[in-house]
Each structure stands twice: as structure tokens, then as C-alpha cells.
Coordinates of N, CA and C in Angstrom, one line a residue:
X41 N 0.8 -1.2 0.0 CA 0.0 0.0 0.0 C 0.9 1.2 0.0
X42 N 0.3 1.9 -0.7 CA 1.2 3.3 -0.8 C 0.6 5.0 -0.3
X43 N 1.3 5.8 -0.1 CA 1.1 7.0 -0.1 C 0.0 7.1 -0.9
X44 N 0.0 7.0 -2.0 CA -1.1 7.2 -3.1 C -2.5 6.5 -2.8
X45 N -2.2 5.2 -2.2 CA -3.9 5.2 -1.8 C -4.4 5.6 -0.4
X46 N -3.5 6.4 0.3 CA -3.7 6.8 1.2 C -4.9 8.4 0.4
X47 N -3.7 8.9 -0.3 CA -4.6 10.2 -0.6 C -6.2 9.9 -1.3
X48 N -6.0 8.7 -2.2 CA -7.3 8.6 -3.0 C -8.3 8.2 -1.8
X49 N -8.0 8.0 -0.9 CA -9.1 7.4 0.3 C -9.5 8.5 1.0
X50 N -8.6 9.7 1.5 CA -8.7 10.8 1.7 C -9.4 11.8 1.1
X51 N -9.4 11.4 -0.2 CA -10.3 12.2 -1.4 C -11.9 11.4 -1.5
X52 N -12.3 10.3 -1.3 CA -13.1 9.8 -1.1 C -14.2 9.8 0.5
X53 N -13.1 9.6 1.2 CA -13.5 9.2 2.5 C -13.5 10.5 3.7
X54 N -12.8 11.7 3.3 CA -12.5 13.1 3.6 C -14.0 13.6 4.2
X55 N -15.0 13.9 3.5 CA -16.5 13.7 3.7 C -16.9 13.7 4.6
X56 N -16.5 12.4 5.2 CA -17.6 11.5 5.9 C -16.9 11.8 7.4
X57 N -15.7 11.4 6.9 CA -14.3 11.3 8.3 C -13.4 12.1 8.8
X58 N -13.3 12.2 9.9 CA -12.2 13.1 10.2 C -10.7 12.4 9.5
X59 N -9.8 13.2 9.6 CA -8.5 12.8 8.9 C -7.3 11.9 10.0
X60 N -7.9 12.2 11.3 CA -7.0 11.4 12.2 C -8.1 10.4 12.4
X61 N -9.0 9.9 12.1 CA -9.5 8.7 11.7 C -9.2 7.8 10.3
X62 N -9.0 9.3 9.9 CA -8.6 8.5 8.2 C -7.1 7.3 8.5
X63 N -6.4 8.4 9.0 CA -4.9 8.4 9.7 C -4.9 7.0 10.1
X64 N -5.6 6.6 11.2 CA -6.1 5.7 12.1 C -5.9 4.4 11.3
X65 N -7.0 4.6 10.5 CA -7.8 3.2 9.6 C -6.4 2.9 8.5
X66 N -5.5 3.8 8.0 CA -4.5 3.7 7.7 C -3.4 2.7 8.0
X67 N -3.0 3.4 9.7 CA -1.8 2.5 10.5 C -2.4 1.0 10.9
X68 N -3.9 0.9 10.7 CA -4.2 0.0 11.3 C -4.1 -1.0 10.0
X69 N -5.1 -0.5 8.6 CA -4.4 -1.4 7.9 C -2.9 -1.9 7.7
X70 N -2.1 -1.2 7.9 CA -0.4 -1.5 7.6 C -0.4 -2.6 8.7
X71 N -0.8 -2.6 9.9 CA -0.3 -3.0 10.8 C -0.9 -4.6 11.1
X72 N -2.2 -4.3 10.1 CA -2.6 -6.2 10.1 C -2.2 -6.8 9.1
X73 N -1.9 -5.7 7.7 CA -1.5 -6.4 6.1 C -0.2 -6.7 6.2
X74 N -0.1 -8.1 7.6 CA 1.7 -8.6 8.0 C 2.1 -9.2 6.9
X75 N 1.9 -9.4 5.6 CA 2.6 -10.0 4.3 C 3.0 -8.5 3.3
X76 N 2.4 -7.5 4.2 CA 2.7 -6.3 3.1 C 2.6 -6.3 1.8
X77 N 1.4 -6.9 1.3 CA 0.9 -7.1 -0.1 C 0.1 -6.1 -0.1
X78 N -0.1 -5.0 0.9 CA -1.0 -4.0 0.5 C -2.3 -4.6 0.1
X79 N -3.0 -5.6 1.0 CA -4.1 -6.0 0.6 C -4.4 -7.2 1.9
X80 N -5.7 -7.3 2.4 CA -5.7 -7.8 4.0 C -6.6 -9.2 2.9
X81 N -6.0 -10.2 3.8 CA -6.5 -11.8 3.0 C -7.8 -12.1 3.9
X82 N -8.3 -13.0 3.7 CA -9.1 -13.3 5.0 C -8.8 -13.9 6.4
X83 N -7.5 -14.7 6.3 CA -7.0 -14.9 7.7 C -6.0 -13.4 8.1
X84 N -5.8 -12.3 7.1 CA -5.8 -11.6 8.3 C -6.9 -10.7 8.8
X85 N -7.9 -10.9 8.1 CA -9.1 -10.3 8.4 C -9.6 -11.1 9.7
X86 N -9.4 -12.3 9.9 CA -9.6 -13.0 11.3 C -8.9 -12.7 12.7
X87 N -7.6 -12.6 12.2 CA -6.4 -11.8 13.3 C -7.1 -10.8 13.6
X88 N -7.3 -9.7 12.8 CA -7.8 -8.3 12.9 C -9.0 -8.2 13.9
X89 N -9.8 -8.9 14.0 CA -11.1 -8.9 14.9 C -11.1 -9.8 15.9
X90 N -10.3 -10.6 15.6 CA -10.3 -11.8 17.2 C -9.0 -10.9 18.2
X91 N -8.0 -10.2 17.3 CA -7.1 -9.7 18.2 C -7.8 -8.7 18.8
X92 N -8.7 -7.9 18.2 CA -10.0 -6.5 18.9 C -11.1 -7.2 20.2
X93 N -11.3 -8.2 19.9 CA -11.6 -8.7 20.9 C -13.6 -9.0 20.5
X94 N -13.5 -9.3 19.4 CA -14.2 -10.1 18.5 C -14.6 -11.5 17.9
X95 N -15.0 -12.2 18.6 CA -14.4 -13.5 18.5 C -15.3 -13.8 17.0
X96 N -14.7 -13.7 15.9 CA -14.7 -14.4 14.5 C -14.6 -15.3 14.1
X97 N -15.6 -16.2 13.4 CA -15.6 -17.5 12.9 C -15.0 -17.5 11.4
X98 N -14.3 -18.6 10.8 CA -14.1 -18.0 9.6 C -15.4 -17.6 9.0
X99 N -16.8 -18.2 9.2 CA -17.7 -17.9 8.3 C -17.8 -16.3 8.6
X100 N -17.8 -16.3 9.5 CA -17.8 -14.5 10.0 C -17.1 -14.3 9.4
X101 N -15.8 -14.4 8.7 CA -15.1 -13.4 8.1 C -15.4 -13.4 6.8
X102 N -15.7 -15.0 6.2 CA -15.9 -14.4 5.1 C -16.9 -13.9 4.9
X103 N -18.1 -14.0 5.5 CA -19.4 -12.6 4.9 C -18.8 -11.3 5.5
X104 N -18.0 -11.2 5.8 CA -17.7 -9.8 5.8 C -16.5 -9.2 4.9
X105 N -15.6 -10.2 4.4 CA -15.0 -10.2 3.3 C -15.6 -10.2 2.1
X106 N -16.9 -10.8 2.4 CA -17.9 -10.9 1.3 C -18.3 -9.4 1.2
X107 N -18.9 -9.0 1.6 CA -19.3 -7.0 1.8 C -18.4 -6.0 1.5
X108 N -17.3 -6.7 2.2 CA -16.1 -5.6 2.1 C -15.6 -5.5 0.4
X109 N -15.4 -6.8 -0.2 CA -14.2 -7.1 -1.5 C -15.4 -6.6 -2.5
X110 N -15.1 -5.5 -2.8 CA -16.3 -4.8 -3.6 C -15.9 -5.1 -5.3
X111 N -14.2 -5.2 -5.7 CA -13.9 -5.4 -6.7 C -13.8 -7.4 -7.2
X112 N -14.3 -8.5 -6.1 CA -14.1 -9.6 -6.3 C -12.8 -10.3 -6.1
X113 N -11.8 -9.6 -5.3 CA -10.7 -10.6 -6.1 C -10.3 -11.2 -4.8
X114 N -10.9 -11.5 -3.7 CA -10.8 -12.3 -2.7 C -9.4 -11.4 -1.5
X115 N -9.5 -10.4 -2.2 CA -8.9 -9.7 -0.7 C -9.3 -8.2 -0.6
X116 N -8.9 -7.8 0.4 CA -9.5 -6.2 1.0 C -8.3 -4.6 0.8
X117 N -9.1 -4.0 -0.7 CA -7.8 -2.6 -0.6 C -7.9 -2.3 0.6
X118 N -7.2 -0.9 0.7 CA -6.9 -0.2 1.7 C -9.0 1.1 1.4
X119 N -9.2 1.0 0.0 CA -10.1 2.2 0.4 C -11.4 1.0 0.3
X120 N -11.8 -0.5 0.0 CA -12.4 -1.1 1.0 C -12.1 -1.7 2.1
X121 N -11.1 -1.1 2.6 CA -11.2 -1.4 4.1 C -11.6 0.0 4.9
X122 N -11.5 0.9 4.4 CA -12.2 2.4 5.2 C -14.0 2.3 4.7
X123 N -14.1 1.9 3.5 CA -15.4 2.0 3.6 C -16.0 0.8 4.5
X124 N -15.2 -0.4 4.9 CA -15.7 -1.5 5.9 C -15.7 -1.0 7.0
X125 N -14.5 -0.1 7.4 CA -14.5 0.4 8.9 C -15.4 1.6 9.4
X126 N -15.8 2.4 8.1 CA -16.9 3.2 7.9 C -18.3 3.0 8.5
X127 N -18.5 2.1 7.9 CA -19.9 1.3 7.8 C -19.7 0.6 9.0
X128 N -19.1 -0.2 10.1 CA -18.8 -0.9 11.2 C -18.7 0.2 12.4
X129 N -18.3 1.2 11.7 CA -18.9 2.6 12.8 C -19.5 3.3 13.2
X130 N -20.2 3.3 11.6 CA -21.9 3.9 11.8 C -22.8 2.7 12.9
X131 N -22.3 1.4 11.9 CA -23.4 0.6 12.5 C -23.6 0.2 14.2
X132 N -21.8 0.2 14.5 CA -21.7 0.8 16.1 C -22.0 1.8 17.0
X133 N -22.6 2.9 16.7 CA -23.2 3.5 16.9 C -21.6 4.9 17.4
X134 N -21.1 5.1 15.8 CA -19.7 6.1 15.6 C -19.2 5.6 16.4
X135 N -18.4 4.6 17.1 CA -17.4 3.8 18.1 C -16.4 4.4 17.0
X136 N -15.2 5.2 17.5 CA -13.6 5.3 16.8 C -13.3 4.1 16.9
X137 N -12.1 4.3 16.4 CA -11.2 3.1 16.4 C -10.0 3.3 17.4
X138 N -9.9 4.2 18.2 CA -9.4 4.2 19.6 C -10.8 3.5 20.4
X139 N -11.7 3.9 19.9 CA -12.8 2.8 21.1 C -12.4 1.4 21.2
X140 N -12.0 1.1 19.9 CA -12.1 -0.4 19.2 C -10.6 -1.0 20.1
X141 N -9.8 0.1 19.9 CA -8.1 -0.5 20.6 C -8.3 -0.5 21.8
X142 N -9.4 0.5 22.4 CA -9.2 0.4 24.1 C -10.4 -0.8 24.3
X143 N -11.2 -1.4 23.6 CA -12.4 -2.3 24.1 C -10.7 -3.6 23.8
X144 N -10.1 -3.9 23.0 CA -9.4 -4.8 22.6 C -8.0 -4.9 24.0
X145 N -7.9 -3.7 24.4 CA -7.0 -3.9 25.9 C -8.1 -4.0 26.7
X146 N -9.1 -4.1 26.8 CA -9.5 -4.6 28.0 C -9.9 -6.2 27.9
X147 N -9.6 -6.9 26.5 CA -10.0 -8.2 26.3 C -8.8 -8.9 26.9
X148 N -7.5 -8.0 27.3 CA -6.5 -8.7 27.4 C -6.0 -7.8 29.1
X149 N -6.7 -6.9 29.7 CA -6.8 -6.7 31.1 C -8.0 -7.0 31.6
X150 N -8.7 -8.2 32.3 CA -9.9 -8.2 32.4 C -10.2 -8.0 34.0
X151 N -8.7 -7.4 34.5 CA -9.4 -6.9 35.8 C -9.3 -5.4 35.7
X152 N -8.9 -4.7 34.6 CA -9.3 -3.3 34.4 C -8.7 -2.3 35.2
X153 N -6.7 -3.3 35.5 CA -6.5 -2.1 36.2 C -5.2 -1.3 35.6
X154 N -5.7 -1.5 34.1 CA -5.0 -0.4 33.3 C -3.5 -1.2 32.6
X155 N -3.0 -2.4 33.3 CA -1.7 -3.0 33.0 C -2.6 -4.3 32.3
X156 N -1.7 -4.9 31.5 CA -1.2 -6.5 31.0 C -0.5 -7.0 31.6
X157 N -0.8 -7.7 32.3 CA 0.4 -8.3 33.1 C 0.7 -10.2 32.6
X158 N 1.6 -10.9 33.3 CA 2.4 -11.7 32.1 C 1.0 -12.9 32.6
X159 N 0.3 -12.6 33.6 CA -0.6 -13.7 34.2 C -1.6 -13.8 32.8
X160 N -1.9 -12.4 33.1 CA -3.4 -12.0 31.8 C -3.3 -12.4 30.4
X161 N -2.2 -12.3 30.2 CA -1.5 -12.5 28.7 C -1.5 -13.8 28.7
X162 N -0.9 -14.7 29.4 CA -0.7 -16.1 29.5 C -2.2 -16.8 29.5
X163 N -3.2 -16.4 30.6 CA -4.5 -16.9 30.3 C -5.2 -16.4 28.9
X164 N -5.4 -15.4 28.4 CA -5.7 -15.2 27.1 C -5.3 -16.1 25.6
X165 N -3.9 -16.2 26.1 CA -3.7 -16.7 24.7 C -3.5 -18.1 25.0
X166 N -3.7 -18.7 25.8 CA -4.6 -20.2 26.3 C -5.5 -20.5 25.8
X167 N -6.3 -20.1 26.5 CA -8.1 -20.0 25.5 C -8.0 -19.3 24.1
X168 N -7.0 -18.7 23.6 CA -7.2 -18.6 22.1 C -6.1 -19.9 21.4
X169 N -6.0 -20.7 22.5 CA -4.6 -22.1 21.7 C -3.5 -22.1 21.6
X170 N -2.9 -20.6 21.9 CA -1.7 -20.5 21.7 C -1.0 -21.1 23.2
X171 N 0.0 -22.1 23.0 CA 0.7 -22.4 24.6 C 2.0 -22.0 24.4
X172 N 2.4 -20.5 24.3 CA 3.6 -20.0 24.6 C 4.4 -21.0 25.4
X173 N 5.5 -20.6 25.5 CA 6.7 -20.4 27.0 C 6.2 -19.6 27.4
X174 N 6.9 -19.9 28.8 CA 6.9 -18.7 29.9 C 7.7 -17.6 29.2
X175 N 9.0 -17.9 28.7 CA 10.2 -17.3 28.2 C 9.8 -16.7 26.9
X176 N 8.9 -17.2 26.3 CA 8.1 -16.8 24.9 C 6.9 -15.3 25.4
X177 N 6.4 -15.6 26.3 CA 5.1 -14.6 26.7 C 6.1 -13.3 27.7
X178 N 7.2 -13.4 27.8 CA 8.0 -12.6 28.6 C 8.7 -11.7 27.5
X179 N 9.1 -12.5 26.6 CA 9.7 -12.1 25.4 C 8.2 -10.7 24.3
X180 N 7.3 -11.3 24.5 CA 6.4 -10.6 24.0 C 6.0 -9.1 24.7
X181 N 5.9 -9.5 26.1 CA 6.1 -8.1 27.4 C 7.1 -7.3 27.2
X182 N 8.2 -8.1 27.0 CA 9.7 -7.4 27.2 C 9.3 -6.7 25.7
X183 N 9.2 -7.0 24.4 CA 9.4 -6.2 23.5 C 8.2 -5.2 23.5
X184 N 7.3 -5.0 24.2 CA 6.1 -3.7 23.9 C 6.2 -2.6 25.2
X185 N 6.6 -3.4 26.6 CA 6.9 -2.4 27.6 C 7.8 -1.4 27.5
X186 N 7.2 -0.2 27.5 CA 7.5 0.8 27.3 C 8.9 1.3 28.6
X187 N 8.0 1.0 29.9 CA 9.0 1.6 30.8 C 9.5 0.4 32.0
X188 N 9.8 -0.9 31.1 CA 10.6 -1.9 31.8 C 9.7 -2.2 33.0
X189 N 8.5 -2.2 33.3 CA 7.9 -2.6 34.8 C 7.3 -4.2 34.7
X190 N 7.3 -4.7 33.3 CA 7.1 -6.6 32.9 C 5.7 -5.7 33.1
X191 N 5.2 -5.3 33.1 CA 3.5 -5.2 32.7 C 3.6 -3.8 31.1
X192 N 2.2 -4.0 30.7 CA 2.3 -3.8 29.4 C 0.7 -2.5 29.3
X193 N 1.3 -1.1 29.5 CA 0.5 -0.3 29.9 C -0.9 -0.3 28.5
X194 N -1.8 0.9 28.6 CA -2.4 1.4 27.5 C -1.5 1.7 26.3
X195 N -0.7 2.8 27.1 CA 0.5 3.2 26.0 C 1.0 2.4 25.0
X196 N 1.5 1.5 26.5 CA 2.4 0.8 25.2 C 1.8 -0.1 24.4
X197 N 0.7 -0.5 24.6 CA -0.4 -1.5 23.5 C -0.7 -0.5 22.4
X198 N -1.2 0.4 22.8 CA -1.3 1.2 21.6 C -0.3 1.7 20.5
X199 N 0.6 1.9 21.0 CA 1.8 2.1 20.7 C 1.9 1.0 19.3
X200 N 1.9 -0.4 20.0 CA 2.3 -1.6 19.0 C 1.1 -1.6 18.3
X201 N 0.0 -1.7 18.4 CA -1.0 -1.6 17.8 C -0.8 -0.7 16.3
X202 N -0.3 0.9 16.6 CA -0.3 1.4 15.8 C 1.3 1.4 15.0
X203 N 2.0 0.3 15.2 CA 3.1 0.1 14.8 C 3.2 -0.5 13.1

């Protein structure tokens, strides 16, 4: 994805959206299109909403891959993915997409007291299958903690989120 469909989305989507949502829907696409084909497949469209704290079936993804892929070719641009995130915000009733990253830290603080800590992390990604190391889920802490305390603030989630 490039600069260029950044602006053509901005010329389209400008309208409707403020531009630090445009901004938003931007870093976010970069940040789930992990093959950098500039184009979101359907397992990352499953990542994207089960990591938000959405729990997604494939069939859920594909009817919404279905809605979204307006041109057919079985994956998601960057300006149908603002018109998906568009439409997923109206229908939310205007939720930003800081709503969406802060409802998504609280799927992974579920005592709400602002940190991730290595316990929360470890039970979360249990029940989603994943059976890290200890040494693996510390390793995950250690790389997003901002200020070395082994817990893993708003900040710094957001931070990687918008990485």
C-alpha cells in the first residue's frame, strides 16, 4: 500500500471522516497487512477482529469479506477497508477506532486495572490455543513495555497496535 492510496481514500472518505481517523484506519491497515501485499486476505481479516476482541468465525469473516471485497478478487484494498470500517462505525453506533483498541486492551486486562500483566497474557492466549513459554510470553512483554515494569500499559499497547 502506498502513499497514493492513502490520498485517494482521503479524497473519497474526507467527507464523511475526520482525517486522524482516516490516519487511524491507515496505520491499522499496515499493521494487520503482515505479508505487506497491501491488501488484507481473509486470515488476516480473522487476526484483525479476534485480536480486537471479536471473536470471529471463519464464516464471519468471510461474509464480511464478502461486503467488504467490492472489486471480487478475494482480498481487502486499503479504500475497501475504510469503507468497511466506515460502515462498522456507523453501525456501532460512531465507536472510533481508539474505542475499538481500548475495548481490545480490556480483552487482554480483564481486571481493568490499566496494565497487562504476564498472568493476563498467558491466560488469554490459552483459551485462544496459543501455549507459549513462559520465556516466549515474557519475550512478548519485554518487546512492547515501554517503561521496563514486565507489565504492558495502554500506551504501550497502543503504541504496537499502531506500529
Amino acid at each position: 500500500m502506498t502513499e497514493r492510496d492513502f490520498q485517494k481514500a482521503k479524497a473519497i472518505y474526507l467527507q464523511k471522516i475526520d482525517i486522524d481517523t482516516l490516519s487511524d484506519y491507515f496505520e491499522y491497515f499496515q499493521s494487520v497487512d503482515s505479508d505487506r501485499s497491501g491488501n488484507i486476505s481473509i486470515d488476516e481479516l480473522e487476526v484483525l477482529f479476534n485480536t480486537i476482541g471479536m471473536n470471529m468465525t471463519r464464516w464471519d469473516a468471510q461474509m464480511m469479506m464478502n461486503d467488504a471485497d467490492k472489486d471480487g478478487d478475494g482480498e481487502i484494498t486499503f479504500l475497501e477497508f475504510c469503507g468497511m470500517m466506515y460502515r462498522k462505525q456507523q453501525e456501532s453506533g460512531n465507536d472510533t477506532f481508539e474505542d475499538a483498541l481500548r475495548e481490545a486492551f480490556r480483552v487482554f486486562d480483564p481486571d481493568d486495572d490499566g496494565y497487562i500483566t504476564f498472568i493476563e497474557l498467558k491466560q488469554l492466549l490459552q483459551r485462544l490455543g496459543d501455549n507459549l513459554s513462559d520465556e516466549e510470553i515474557n519475550e512478548m512483554i519485554d518487546d512492547v513495555d515501554g517503561d521496563d515494569d514486565g507489565r504492558v500499559t495502554w500506551k504501550d499497547f497502543r503504541a504496537l497496535m499502531m506500529e
